[in-house]
């Protein structure tokens, strides 16, 4: 059955990013914007540590889909994460970064069997209790399976391989209309602003440059040989 030509013209093409390999993620620095305020700043991906949940211990201080799987794999492979957020208040960290992220780090460390490690100076007994409770047991099983497949190098510690960045006294907190207009889209490479957060060159890039150089050299050699053959006739 033939399709209408007008319908084909209005079909939106599907964007398919290049497939990532383990080598592409090993040792990478990934910038995560914490939804919602964090998406106003440059980032590579989005996480969702809700400040409201940081006030409720029975809910586990964060939800099961707070951290994207790609970020977990990056951390397992020895990379680093930076989580960017903003708050209307004049304080160094939002509630989500202060309570939700450290509790997540404790759970991550439990998954790789790195217990007894302080993940931040403000760590509390409640955070450790939540990380060791049944609340996040399904997530714990998932992280253990990921660690079994990808291995692990070091525990998650705030300030070491999990960096927290919070912009205080922002004017767009709880203003979805302003965030929708001023939001930034995830980048395909790291877009952090400090010196240690430059884009990381993946192992594929040198190979690609080498292949391009070989192709150019081969083309030039063929052209030169063809001209040399004509002059010797």
mmCIF file of N, CA and C in Angstrom, residues 110-165:
data_model
loop_
_atom_site.group_PDB
_atom_site.id
_atom_site.type_symbol
_atom_site.label_atom_id
_atom_site.label_comp_id
_atom_site.label_asym_id
_atom_site.label_seq_id
_atom_site.Cartn_x
_atom_site.Cartn_y
_atom_site.Cartn_z
ATOM 1 N N UNK A 110 27.774 0.578 49.019
ATOM 2 C CA UNK A 110 27.280 -0.707 49.522
ATOM 3 C C UNK A 110 27.223 -1.735 48.399
ATOM 4 N N UNK A 111 26.863 -1.275 47.197
ATOM 5 C CA UNK A 111 26.770 -2.188 46.061
ATOM 6 C C UNK A 111 28.133 -2.752 45.673
ATOM 7 N N UNK A 112 29.186 -1.960 45.815
ATOM 8 C CA UNK A 112 30.533 -2.438 45.463
ATOM 9 C C UNK A 112 31.275 -2.946 46.706
ATOM 10 N N UNK A 113 30.537 -3.109 47.819
ATOM 11 C CA UNK A 113 31.073 -3.670 49.070
ATOM 12 C C UNK A 113 32.187 -2.797 49.651
ATOM 13 N N UNK A 114 31.969 -1.483 49.574
ATOM 14 C CA UNK A 114 32.918 -0.540 50.181
ATOM 15 C C UNK A 114 32.219 0.130 51.356
ATOM 16 N N UNK A 115 32.085 -0.582 52.440
ATOM 17 C CA UNK A 115 31.364 -0.084 53.610
ATOM 18 C C UNK A 115 32.310 0.679 54.547
ATOM 19 N N UNK A 116 31.712 1.482 55.413
ATOM 20 C CA UNK A 116 32.480 2.179 56.422
ATOM 21 C C UNK A 116 33.245 3.382 55.919
ATOM 22 N N UNK A 117 32.924 3.875 54.718
ATOM 23 C CA UNK A 117 33.616 5.027 54.140
ATOM 24 C C UNK A 117 32.729 6.256 54.284
ATOM 25 N N UNK A 118 33.277 7.309 54.830
ATOM 26 C CA UNK A 118 32.532 8.558 54.954
ATOM 27 C C UNK A 118 32.477 9.247 53.598
ATOM 28 N N UNK A 119 31.269 9.527 53.130
ATOM 29 C CA UNK A 119 31.121 10.077 51.784
ATOM 30 C C UNK A 119 31.109 11.606 51.770
ATOM 31 N N UNK A 120 30.926 12.232 52.932
ATOM 32 C CA UNK A 120 30.937 13.691 53.026
ATOM 33 C C UNK A 120 31.093 14.086 54.486
ATOM 34 N N UNK A 121 31.583 15.290 54.766
ATOM 35 C CA UNK A 121 31.764 15.703 56.170
ATOM 36 C C UNK A 121 30.456 15.822 56.940
ATOM 37 N N UNK A 122 29.343 16.034 56.242
ATOM 38 C CA UNK A 122 28.056 16.215 56.927
ATOM 39 C C UNK A 122 27.214 14.939 56.923
ATOM 40 N N UNK A 123 27.838 13.812 56.693
ATOM 41 C CA UNK A 123 27.121 12.540 56.690
ATOM 42 C C UNK A 123 26.472 12.292 58.049
ATOM 43 N N UNK A 124 25.242 11.782 58.032
ATOM 44 C CA UNK A 124 24.500 11.520 59.264
ATOM 45 C C UNK A 124 24.182 10.032 59.397
ATOM 46 N N UNK A 125 23.799 9.654 60.596
ATOM 47 C CA UNK A 125 23.397 8.260 60.827
ATOM 48 C C UNK A 125 22.131 7.924 60.048
ATOM 49 N N UNK A 126 21.258 8.911 59.853
ATOM 50 C CA UNK A 126 20.033 8.668 59.086
ATOM 51 C C UNK A 126 20.354 8.309 57.629
ATOM 52 N N UNK A 127 21.333 8.965 57.049
ATOM 53 C CA UNK A 127 21.726 8.650 55.671
ATOM 54 C C UNK A 127 22.217 7.208 55.579
ATOM 55 N N UNK A 128 23.077 6.817 56.519
ATOM 56 C CA UNK A 128 23.597 5.452 56.507
ATOM 57 C C UNK A 128 22.485 4.437 56.742
ATOM 58 N N UNK A 129 21.542 4.777 57.609
ATOM 59 C CA UNK A 129 20.435 3.862 57.879
ATOM 60 C C UNK A 129 19.565 3.664 56.644
ATOM 61 N N UNK A 130 19.300 4.765 55.920
ATOM 62 C CA UNK A 130 18.501 4.657 54.697
ATOM 63 C C UNK A 130 19.233 3.827 53.647
ATOM 64 N N UNK A 131 20.533 4.070 53.488
ATOM 65 C CA UNK A 131 21.307 3.332 52.489
ATOM 66 C C UNK A 131 21.364 1.836 52.806
ATOM 67 N N UNK A 132 21.255 1.469 54.076
ATOM 68 C CA UNK A 132 21.310 0.068 54.477
ATOM 69 C C UNK A 132 19.931 -0.555 54.676
ATOM 70 N N UNK A 133 18.883 0.208 54.394
ATOM 71 C CA UNK A 133 17.524 -0.287 54.613
ATOM 72 C C UNK A 133 17.003 -1.004 53.363
ATOM 73 N N UNK A 134 15.756 -1.471 53.469
ATOM 74 C CA UNK A 134 15.128 -2.167 52.341
ATOM 75 C C UNK A 134 14.542 -1.214 51.305
ATOM 76 N N UNK A 135 14.555 0.075 51.606
ATOM 77 C CA UNK A 135 13.913 1.042 50.711
ATOM 78 C C UNK A 135 14.492 0.981 49.305
ATOM 79 N N UNK A 136 15.812 0.905 49.215
ATOM 80 C CA UNK A 136 16.480 0.925 47.906
ATOM 81 C C UNK A 136 17.057 -0.439 47.530
ATOM 82 N N UNK A 137 16.467 -1.512 48.057
ATOM 83 C CA UNK A 137 17.000 -2.847 47.761
ATOM 84 C C UNK A 137 16.953 -3.188 46.268
ATOM 85 N N UNK A 138 15.870 -2.870 45.521
ATOM 86 C CA UNK A 138 15.900 -3.155 44.074
ATOM 87 C C UNK A 138 17.027 -2.404 43.357
ATOM 88 N N UNK A 139 17.271 -1.158 43.761
ATOM 89 C CA UNK A 139 18.356 -0.393 43.161
ATOM 90 C C UNK A 139 19.712 -0.982 43.535
ATOM 91 N N UNK A 140 19.829 -1.473 44.747
ATOM 92 C CA UNK A 140 21.061 -2.112 45.179
ATOM 93 C C UNK A 140 21.376 -3.338 44.328
ATOM 94 N N UNK A 141 20.352 -4.146 44.034
ATOM 95 C CA UNK A 141 20.562 -5.328 43.189
ATOM 96 C C UNK A 141 20.984 -4.928 41.783
ATOM 97 N N UNK A 142 20.395 -3.849 41.266
ATOM 98 C CA UNK A 142 20.772 -3.369 39.935
ATOM 99 C C UNK A 142 22.232 -2.924 39.904
ATOM 100 N N UNK A 143 22.657 -2.160 40.890
ATOM 101 C CA UNK A 143 24.032 -1.658 40.920
ATOM 102 C C UNK A 143 25.030 -2.803 41.097
ATOM 103 N N UNK A 144 24.655 -3.812 41.857
ATOM 104 C CA UNK A 144 25.532 -4.969 42.007
ATOM 105 C C UNK A 144 25.696 -5.721 40.691
ATOM 106 N N UNK A 145 24.636 -5.787 39.935
ATOM 107 C CA UNK A 145 24.719 -6.434 38.629
ATOM 108 C C UNK A 145 25.593 -5.619 37.681
ATOM 109 N N UNK A 146 25.438 -4.290 37.713
ATOM 110 C CA UNK A 146 26.292 -3.436 36.887
ATOM 111 C C UNK A 146 27.756 -3.572 37.295
ATOM 112 N N UNK A 147 28.023 -3.632 38.606
ATOM 113 C CA UNK A 147 29.394 -3.792 39.075
ATOM 114 C C UNK A 147 29.976 -5.137 38.653
ATOM 115 N N UNK A 148 29.125 -6.146 38.571
ATOM 116 C CA UNK A 148 29.576 -7.459 38.128
ATOM 117 C C UNK A 148 29.986 -7.429 36.659
ATOM 118 N N UNK A 149 29.275 -6.649 35.854
ATOM 119 C CA UNK A 149 29.566 -6.568 34.423
ATOM 120 C C UNK A 149 30.707 -5.611 34.111
ATOM 121 N N UNK A 150 30.727 -4.457 34.780
ATOM 122 C CA UNK A 150 31.679 -3.408 34.433
ATOM 123 C C UNK A 150 32.858 -3.307 35.404
ATOM 124 N N UNK A 151 32.788 -4.000 36.532
ATOM 125 C CA UNK A 151 33.832 -3.866 37.527
ATOM 126 C C UNK A 151 33.697 -2.555 38.284
ATOM 127 N N UNK A 152 34.653 -2.265 39.153
ATOM 128 C CA UNK A 152 34.633 -0.998 39.876
ATOM 129 C C UNK A 152 36.046 -0.669 40.317
ATOM 130 N N UNK A 153 36.329 0.613 40.505
ATOM 131 C CA UNK A 153 37.673 1.052 40.838
ATOM 132 C C UNK A 153 37.765 1.682 42.219
ATOM 133 N N UNK A 154 36.804 2.516 42.588
ATOM 134 C CA UNK A 154 36.877 3.207 43.865
ATOM 135 C C UNK A 154 35.475 3.570 44.341
ATOM 136 N N UNK A 155 35.310 3.817 45.631
ATOM 137 C CA UNK A 155 33.995 4.193 46.157
ATOM 138 C C UNK A 155 33.627 5.611 45.755
ATOM 139 N N UNK A 156 32.353 5.930 45.875
ATOM 140 C CA UNK A 156 31.851 7.272 45.578
ATOM 141 C C UNK A 156 32.003 8.147 46.814
ATOM 142 N N UNK A 157 32.711 9.261 46.659
ATOM 143 C CA UNK A 157 32.940 10.189 47.770
ATOM 144 C C UNK A 157 32.745 11.609 47.255
ATOM 145 N N UNK A 158 31.936 12.376 47.937
ATOM 146 C CA UNK A 158 31.701 13.768 47.543
ATOM 147 C C UNK A 158 32.992 14.569 47.689
ATOM 148 N N UNK A 159 33.341 15.271 46.634
ATOM 149 C CA UNK A 159 34.566 16.045 46.625
ATOM 150 C C UNK A 159 35.735 15.316 46.012
ATOM 151 N N UNK A 160 35.612 14.000 45.817
ATOM 152 C CA UNK A 160 36.683 13.208 45.205
ATOM 153 C C UNK A 160 36.329 12.807 43.785
ATOM 154 N N UNK A 161 35.271 12.025 43.633
ATOM 155 C CA UNK A 161 34.814 11.663 42.296
ATOM 156 C C UNK A 161 33.338 11.992 42.070
ATOM 157 N N UNK A 162 32.700 12.556 43.078
ATOM 158 C CA UNK A 162 31.335 13.076 42.939
ATOM 159 C C UNK A 162 31.369 14.536 43.414
ATOM 160 N N UNK A 163 31.322 15.466 42.477
ATOM 161 C CA UNK A 163 31.458 16.882 42.800
ATOM 162 C C UNK A 163 30.082 17.559 42.801
ATOM 163 N N UNK A 164 29.863 18.417 43.767
ATOM 164 C CA UNK A 164 28.581 19.097 43.931
ATOM 165 C C UNK A 164 28.764 20.581 43.656
ATOM 166 N N UNK A 165 27.910 21.110 42.795
ATOM 167 C CA UNK A 165 27.956 22.537 42.459
ATOM 168 C C UNK A 165 26.551 23.110 42.568
#
